[in-house]
PDB file of C-alpha atoms in Angstrom:
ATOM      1  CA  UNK A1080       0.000   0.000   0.000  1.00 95.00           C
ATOM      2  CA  UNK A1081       2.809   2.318   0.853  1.00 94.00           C
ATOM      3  CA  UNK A1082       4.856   1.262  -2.385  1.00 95.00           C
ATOM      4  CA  UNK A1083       1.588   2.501  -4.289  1.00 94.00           C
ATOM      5  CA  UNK A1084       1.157   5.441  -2.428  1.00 95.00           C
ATOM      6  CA  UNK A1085       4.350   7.185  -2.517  1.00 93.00           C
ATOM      7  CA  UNK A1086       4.148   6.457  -7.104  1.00 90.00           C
ATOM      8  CA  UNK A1087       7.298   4.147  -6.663  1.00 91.00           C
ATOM      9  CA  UNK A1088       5.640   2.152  -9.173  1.00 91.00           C
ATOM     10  CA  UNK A1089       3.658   3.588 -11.882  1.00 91.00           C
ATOM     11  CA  UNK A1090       3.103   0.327 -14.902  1.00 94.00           C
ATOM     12  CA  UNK A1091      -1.021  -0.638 -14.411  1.00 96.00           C
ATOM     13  CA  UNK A1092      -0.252  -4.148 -13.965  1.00 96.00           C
ATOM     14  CA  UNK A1093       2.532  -3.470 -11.445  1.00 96.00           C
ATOM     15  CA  UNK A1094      -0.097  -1.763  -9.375  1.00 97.00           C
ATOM     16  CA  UNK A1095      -2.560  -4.316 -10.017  1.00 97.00           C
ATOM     17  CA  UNK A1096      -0.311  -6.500  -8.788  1.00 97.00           C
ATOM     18  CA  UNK A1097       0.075  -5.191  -5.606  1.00 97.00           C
ATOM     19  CA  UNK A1098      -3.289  -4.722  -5.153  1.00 98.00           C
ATOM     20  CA  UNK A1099      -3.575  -8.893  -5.031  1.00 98.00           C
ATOM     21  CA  UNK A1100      -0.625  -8.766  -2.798  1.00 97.00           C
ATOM     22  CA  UNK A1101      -2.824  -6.740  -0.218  1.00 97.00           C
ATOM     23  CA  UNK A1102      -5.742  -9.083  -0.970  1.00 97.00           C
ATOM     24  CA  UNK A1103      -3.741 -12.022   0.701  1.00 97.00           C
ATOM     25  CA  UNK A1104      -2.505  -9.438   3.140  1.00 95.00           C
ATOM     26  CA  UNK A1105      -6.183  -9.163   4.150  1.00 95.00           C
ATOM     27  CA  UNK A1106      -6.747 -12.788   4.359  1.00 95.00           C
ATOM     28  CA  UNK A1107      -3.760 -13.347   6.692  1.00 94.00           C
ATOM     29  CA  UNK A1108      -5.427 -10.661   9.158  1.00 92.00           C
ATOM     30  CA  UNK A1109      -8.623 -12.413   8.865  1.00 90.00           C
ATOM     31  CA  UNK A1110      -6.946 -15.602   9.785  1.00 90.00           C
ATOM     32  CA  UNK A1111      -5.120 -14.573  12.410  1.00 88.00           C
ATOM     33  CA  UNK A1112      -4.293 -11.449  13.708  1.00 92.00           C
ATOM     34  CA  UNK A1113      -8.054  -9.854  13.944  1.00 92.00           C
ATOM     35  CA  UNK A1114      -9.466 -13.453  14.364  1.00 90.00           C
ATOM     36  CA  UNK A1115      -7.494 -14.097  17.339  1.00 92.00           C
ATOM     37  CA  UNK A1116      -7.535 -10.829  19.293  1.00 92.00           C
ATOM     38  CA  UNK A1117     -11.235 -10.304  18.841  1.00 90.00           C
ATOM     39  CA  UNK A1118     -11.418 -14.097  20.650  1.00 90.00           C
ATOM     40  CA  UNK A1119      -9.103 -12.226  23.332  1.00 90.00           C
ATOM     41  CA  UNK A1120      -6.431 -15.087  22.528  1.00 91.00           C
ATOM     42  CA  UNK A1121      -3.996 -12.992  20.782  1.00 91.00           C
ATOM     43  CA  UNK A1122      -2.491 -11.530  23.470  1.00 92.00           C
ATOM     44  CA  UNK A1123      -2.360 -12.117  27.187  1.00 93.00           C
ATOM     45  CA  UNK A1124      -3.207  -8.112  27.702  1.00 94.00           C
ATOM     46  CA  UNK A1125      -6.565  -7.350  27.367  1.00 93.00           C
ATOM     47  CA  UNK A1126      -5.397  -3.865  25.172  1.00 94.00           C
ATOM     48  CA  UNK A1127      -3.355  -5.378  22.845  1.00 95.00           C
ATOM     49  CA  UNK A1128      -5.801  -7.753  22.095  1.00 93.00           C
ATOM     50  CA  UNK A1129      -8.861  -4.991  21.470  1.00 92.00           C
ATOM     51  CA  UNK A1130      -5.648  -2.934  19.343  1.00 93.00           C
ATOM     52  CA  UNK A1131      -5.089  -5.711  17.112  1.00 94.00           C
ATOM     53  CA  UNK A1132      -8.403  -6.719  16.619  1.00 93.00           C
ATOM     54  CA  UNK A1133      -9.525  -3.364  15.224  1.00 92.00           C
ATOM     55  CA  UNK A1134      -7.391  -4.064  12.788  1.00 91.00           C
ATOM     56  CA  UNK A1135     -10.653  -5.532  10.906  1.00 92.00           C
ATOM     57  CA  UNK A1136     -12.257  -2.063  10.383  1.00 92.00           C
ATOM     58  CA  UNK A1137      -8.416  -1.848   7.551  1.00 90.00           C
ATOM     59  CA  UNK A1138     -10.098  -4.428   5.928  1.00 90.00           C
ATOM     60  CA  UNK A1139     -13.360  -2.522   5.631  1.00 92.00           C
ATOM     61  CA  UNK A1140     -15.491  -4.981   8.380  1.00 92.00           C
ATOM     62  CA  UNK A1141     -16.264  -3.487  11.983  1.00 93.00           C
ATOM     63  CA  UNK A1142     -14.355  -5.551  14.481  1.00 92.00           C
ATOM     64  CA  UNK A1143     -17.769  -5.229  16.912  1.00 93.00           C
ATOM     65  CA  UNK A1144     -20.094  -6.690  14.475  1.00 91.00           C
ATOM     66  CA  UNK A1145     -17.225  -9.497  14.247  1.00 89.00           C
ATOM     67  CA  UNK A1146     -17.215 -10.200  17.912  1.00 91.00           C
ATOM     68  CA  UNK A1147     -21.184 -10.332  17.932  1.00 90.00           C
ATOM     69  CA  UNK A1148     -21.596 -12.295  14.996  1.00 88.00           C
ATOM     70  CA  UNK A1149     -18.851 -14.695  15.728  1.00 87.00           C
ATOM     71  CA  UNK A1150     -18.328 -14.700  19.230  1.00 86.00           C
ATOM     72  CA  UNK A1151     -21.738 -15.034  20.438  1.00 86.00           C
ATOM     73  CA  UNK A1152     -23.734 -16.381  18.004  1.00 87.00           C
ATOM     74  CA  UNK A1153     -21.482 -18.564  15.787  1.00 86.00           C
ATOM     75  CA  UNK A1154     -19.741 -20.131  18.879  1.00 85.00           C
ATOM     76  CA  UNK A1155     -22.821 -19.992  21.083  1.00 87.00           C
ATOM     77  CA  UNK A1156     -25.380 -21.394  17.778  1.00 86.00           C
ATOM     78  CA  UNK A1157     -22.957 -23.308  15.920  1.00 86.00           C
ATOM     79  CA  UNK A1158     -24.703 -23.803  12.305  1.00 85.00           C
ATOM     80  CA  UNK A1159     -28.155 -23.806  13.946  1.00 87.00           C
ATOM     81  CA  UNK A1160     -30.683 -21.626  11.552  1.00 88.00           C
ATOM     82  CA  UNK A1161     -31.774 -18.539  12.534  1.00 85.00           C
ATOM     83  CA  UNK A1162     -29.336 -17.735  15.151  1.00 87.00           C
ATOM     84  CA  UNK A1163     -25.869 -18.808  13.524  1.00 86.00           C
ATOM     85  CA  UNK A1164     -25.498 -15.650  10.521  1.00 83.00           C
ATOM     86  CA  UNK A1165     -23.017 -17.553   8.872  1.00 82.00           C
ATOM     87  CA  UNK A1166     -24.920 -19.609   7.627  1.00 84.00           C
ATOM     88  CA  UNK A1167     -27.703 -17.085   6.604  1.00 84.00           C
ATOM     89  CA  UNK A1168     -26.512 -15.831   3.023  1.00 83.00           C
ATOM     90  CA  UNK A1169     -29.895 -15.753   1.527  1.00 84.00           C
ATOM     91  CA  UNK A1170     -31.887 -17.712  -0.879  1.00 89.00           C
ATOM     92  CA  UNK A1171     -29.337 -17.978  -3.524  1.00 91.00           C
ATOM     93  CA  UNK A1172     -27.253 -20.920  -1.371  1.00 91.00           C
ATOM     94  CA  UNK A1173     -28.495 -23.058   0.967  1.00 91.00           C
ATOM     95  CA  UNK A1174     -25.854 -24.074   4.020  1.00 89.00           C
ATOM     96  CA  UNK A1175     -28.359 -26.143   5.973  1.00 88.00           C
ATOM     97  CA  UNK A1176     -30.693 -28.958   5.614  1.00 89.00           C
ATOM     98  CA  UNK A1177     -32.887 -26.994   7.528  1.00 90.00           C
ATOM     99  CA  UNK A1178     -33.455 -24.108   5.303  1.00 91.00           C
ATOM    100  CA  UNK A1179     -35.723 -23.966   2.344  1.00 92.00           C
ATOM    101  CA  UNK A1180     -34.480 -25.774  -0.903  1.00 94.00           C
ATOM    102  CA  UNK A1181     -34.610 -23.964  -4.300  1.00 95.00           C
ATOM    103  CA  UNK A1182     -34.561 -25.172  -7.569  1.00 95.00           C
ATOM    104  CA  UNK A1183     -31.191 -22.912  -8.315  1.00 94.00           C
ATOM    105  CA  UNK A1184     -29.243 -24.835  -5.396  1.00 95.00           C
ATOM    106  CA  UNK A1185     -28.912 -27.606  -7.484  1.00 94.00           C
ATOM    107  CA  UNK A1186     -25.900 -25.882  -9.598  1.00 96.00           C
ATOM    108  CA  UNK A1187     -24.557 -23.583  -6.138  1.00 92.00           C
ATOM    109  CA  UNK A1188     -21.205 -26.276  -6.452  1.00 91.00           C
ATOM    110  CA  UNK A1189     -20.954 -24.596  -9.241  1.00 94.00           C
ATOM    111  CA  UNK A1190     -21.716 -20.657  -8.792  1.00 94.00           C
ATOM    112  CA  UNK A1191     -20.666 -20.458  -5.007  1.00 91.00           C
ATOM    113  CA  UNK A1192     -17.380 -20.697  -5.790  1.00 91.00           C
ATOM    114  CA  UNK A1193     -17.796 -17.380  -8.159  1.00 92.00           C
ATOM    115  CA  UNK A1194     -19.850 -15.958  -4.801  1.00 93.00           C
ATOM    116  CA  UNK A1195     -17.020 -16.727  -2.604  1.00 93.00           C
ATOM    117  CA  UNK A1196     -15.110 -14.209  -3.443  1.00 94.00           C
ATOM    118  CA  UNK A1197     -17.053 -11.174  -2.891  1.00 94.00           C
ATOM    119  CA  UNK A1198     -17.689 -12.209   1.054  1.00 91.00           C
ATOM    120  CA  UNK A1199     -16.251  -9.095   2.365  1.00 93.00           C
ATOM    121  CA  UNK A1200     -17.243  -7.141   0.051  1.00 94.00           C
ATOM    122  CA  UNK A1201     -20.726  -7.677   0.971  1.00 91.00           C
ATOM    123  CA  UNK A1202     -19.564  -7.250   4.310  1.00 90.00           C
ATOM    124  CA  UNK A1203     -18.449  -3.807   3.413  1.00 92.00           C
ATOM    125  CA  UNK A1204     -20.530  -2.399   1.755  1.00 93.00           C
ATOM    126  CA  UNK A1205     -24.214  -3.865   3.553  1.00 90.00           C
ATOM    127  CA  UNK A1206     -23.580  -6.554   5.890  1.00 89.00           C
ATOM    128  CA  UNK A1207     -22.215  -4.633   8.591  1.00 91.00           C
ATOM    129  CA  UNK A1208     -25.366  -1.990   8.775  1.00 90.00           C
ATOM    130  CA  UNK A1209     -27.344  -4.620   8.037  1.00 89.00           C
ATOM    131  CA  UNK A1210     -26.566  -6.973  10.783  1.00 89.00           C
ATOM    132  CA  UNK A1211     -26.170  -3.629  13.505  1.00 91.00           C
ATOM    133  CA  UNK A1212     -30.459  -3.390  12.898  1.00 90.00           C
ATOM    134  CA  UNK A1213     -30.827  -6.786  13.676  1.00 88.00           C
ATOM    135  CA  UNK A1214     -28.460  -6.599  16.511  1.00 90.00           C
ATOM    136  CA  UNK A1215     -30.079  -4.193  17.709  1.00 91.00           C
ATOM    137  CA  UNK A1216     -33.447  -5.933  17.518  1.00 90.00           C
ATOM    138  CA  UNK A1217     -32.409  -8.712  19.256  1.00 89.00           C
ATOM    139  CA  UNK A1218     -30.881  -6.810  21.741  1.00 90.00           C
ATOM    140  CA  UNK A1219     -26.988  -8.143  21.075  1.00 89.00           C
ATOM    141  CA  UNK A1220     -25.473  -4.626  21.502  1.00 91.00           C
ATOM    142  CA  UNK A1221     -25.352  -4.867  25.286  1.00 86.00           C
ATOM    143  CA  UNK A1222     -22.764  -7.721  24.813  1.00 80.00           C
ATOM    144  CA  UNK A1223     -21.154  -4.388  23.395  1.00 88.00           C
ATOM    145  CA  UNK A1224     -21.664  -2.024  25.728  1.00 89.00           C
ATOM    146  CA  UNK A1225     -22.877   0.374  23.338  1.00 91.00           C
ATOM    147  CA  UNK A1226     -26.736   1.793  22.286  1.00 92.00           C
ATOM    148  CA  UNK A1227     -27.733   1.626  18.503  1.00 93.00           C
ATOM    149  CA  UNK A1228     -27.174   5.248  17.789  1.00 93.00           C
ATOM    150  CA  UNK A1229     -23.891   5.447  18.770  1.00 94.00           C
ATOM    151  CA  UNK A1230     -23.034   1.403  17.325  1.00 93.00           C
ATOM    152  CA  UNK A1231     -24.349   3.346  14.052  1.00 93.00           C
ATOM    153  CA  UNK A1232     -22.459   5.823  13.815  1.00 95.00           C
ATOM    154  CA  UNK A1233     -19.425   4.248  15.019  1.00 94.00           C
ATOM    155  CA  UNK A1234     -19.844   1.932  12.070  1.00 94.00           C
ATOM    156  CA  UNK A1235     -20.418   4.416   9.657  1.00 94.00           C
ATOM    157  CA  UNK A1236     -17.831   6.516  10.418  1.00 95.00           C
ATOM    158  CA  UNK A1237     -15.426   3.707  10.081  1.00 94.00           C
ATOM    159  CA  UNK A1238     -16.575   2.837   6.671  1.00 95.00           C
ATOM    160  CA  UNK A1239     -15.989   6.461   5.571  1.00 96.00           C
ATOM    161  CA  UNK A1240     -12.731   6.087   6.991  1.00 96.00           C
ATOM    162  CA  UNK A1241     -11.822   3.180   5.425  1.00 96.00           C
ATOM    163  CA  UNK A1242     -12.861   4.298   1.631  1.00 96.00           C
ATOM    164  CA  UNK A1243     -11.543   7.571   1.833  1.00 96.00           C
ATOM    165  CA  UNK A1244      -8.123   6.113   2.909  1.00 96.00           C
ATOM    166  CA  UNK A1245      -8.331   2.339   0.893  1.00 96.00           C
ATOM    167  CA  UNK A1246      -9.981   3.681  -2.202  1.00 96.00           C
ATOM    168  CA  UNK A1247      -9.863   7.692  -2.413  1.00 97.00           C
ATOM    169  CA  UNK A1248      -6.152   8.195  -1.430  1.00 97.00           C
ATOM    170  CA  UNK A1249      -4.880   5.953  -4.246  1.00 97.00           C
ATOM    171  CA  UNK A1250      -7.208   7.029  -6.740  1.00 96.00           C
ATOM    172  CA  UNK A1251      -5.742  10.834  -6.019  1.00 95.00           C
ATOM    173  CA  UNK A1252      -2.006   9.659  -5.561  1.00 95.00           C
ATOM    174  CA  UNK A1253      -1.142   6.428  -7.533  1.00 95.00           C
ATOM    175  CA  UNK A1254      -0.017   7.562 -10.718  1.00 93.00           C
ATOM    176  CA  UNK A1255      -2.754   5.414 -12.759  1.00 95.00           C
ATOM    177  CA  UNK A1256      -6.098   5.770 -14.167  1.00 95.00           C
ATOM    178  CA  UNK A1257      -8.609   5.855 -11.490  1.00 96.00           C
ATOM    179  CA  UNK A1258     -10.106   2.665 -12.705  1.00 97.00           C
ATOM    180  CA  UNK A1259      -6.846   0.779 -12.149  1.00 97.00           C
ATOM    181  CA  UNK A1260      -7.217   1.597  -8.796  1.00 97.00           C
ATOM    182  CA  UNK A1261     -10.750   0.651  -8.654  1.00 97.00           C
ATOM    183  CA  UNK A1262      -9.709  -2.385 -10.039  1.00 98.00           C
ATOM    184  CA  UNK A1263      -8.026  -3.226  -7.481  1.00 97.00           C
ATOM    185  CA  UNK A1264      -9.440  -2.594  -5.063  1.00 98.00           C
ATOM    186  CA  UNK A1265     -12.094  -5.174  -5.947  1.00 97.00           C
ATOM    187  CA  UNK A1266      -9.772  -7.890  -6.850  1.00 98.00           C
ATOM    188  CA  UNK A1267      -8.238  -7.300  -3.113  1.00 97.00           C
ATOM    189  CA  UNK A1268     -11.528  -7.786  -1.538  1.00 97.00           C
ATOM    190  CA  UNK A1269     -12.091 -10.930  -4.293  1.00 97.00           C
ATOM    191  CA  UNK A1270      -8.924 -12.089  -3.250  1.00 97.00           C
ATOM    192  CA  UNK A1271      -9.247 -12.152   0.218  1.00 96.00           C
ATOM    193  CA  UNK A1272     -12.927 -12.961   0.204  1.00 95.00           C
ATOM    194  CA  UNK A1273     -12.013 -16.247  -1.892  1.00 95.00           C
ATOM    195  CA  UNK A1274      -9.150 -16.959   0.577  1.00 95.00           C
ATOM    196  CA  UNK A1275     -11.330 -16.693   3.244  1.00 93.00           C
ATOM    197  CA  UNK A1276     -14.065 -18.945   2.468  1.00 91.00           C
ATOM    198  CA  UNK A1277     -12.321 -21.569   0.941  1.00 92.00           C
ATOM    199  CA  UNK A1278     -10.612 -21.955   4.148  1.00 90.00           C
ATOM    200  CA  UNK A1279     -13.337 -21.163   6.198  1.00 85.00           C
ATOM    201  CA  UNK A1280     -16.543 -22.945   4.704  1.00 81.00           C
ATOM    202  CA  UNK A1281     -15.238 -26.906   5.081  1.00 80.00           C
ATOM    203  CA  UNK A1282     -14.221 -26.122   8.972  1.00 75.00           C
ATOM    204  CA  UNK A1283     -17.162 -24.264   9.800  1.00 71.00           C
ATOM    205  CA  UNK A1284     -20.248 -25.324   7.625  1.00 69.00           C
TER     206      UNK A1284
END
């Protein structure tokens, strides 16, 4: 990311390039860094821990939706509908014998692996606000500590932060077209969304 920023290199597939390097960049703090120290197992101090695990909001996900999601209802509901949320992606797969089977879900060997790859960048961009309301409704922000206003704009906030600094600073710096950049960007998340899953999906679903 540095490299790009300071217009060391300028070629469009150079750039692209690193732009995949930061994709399995993003993985590896998925895997372990953020994973860990939002389970509180990274470190044996309890700051270092809540420092390293809002490392997630540089990958564009809020580290307290993590913690909810994962912590408490994934651990607590493993793969049990309606109260696990990894398993609820929606009608177009189906992750449980339990949910409601669709015609399409013969062929999702086939597509998911396509779908894969954009898992946090549906986390980005609706995800995260989507899962706060129902959060909220549930009444899972008091594991938190926080109210739904403030959870809100916390989140918000963070994903203005992380666009303007992972997506507007390079478009106004690197020394490419702004589609290059935009490029990238999306093969990052790709990247690391594929990376993610793939490692993810057999151990947990």
């Amino acid at each position: 990311f540095i490299i790009m920023l300071t217009g060391a290199v300028t070629s469009n597939w150079l750039v692209i390039a690193l732009w995949a390097i930061m994709g399995l960049g993003m993985s590896g703090i998925g895997l372990s860094v953020m994973h860990d120290a939002n389970h509180g197992a990274y470190s044996k101090k309890k700051w270092v821990n809540k420092f390293l695990g809002f490392s997630s909001n540089f990958c564009g996900v809020s580290d307290m939706n993590w913690r909810i999601q994962h912590n408490v209802l994934h651990h607590s509901y493993t793969n049990i509908e309606g109260m696990d949320d990894d398993i609820a992606v929606g009608a177009i797969m189906r992750f449980s014998p339990t949910q409601k089977r669709r015609k399409l879900h013969k062929f999702q060997l086939y597509y998911s692996w396509f779908l894969y790859g954009f898992l946090t960048m549906n986390w980005f961009i609706a995800k995260d606000i989507k899962n706060l309301k129902n959060y909220k409704d549930r009444d899972l922000l008091k594991e938190e500590n926080i109210s739904y206003g403030r959870a809100l704009f916390q989140v918000a906030s963070l994903k203005i932060g992380y666009i303007a600094l992972t997506l507007a600073l390079p478009i106004y710096l690197v020394p490419v077209s702004w589609w290059v950049t935009v490029l990238g960007f999306f093969l990052m998340h790709f990247i690391c969304g594929m990376i993610l899953s793939l490692i993810f999906q057999p151990a947990h679903v």
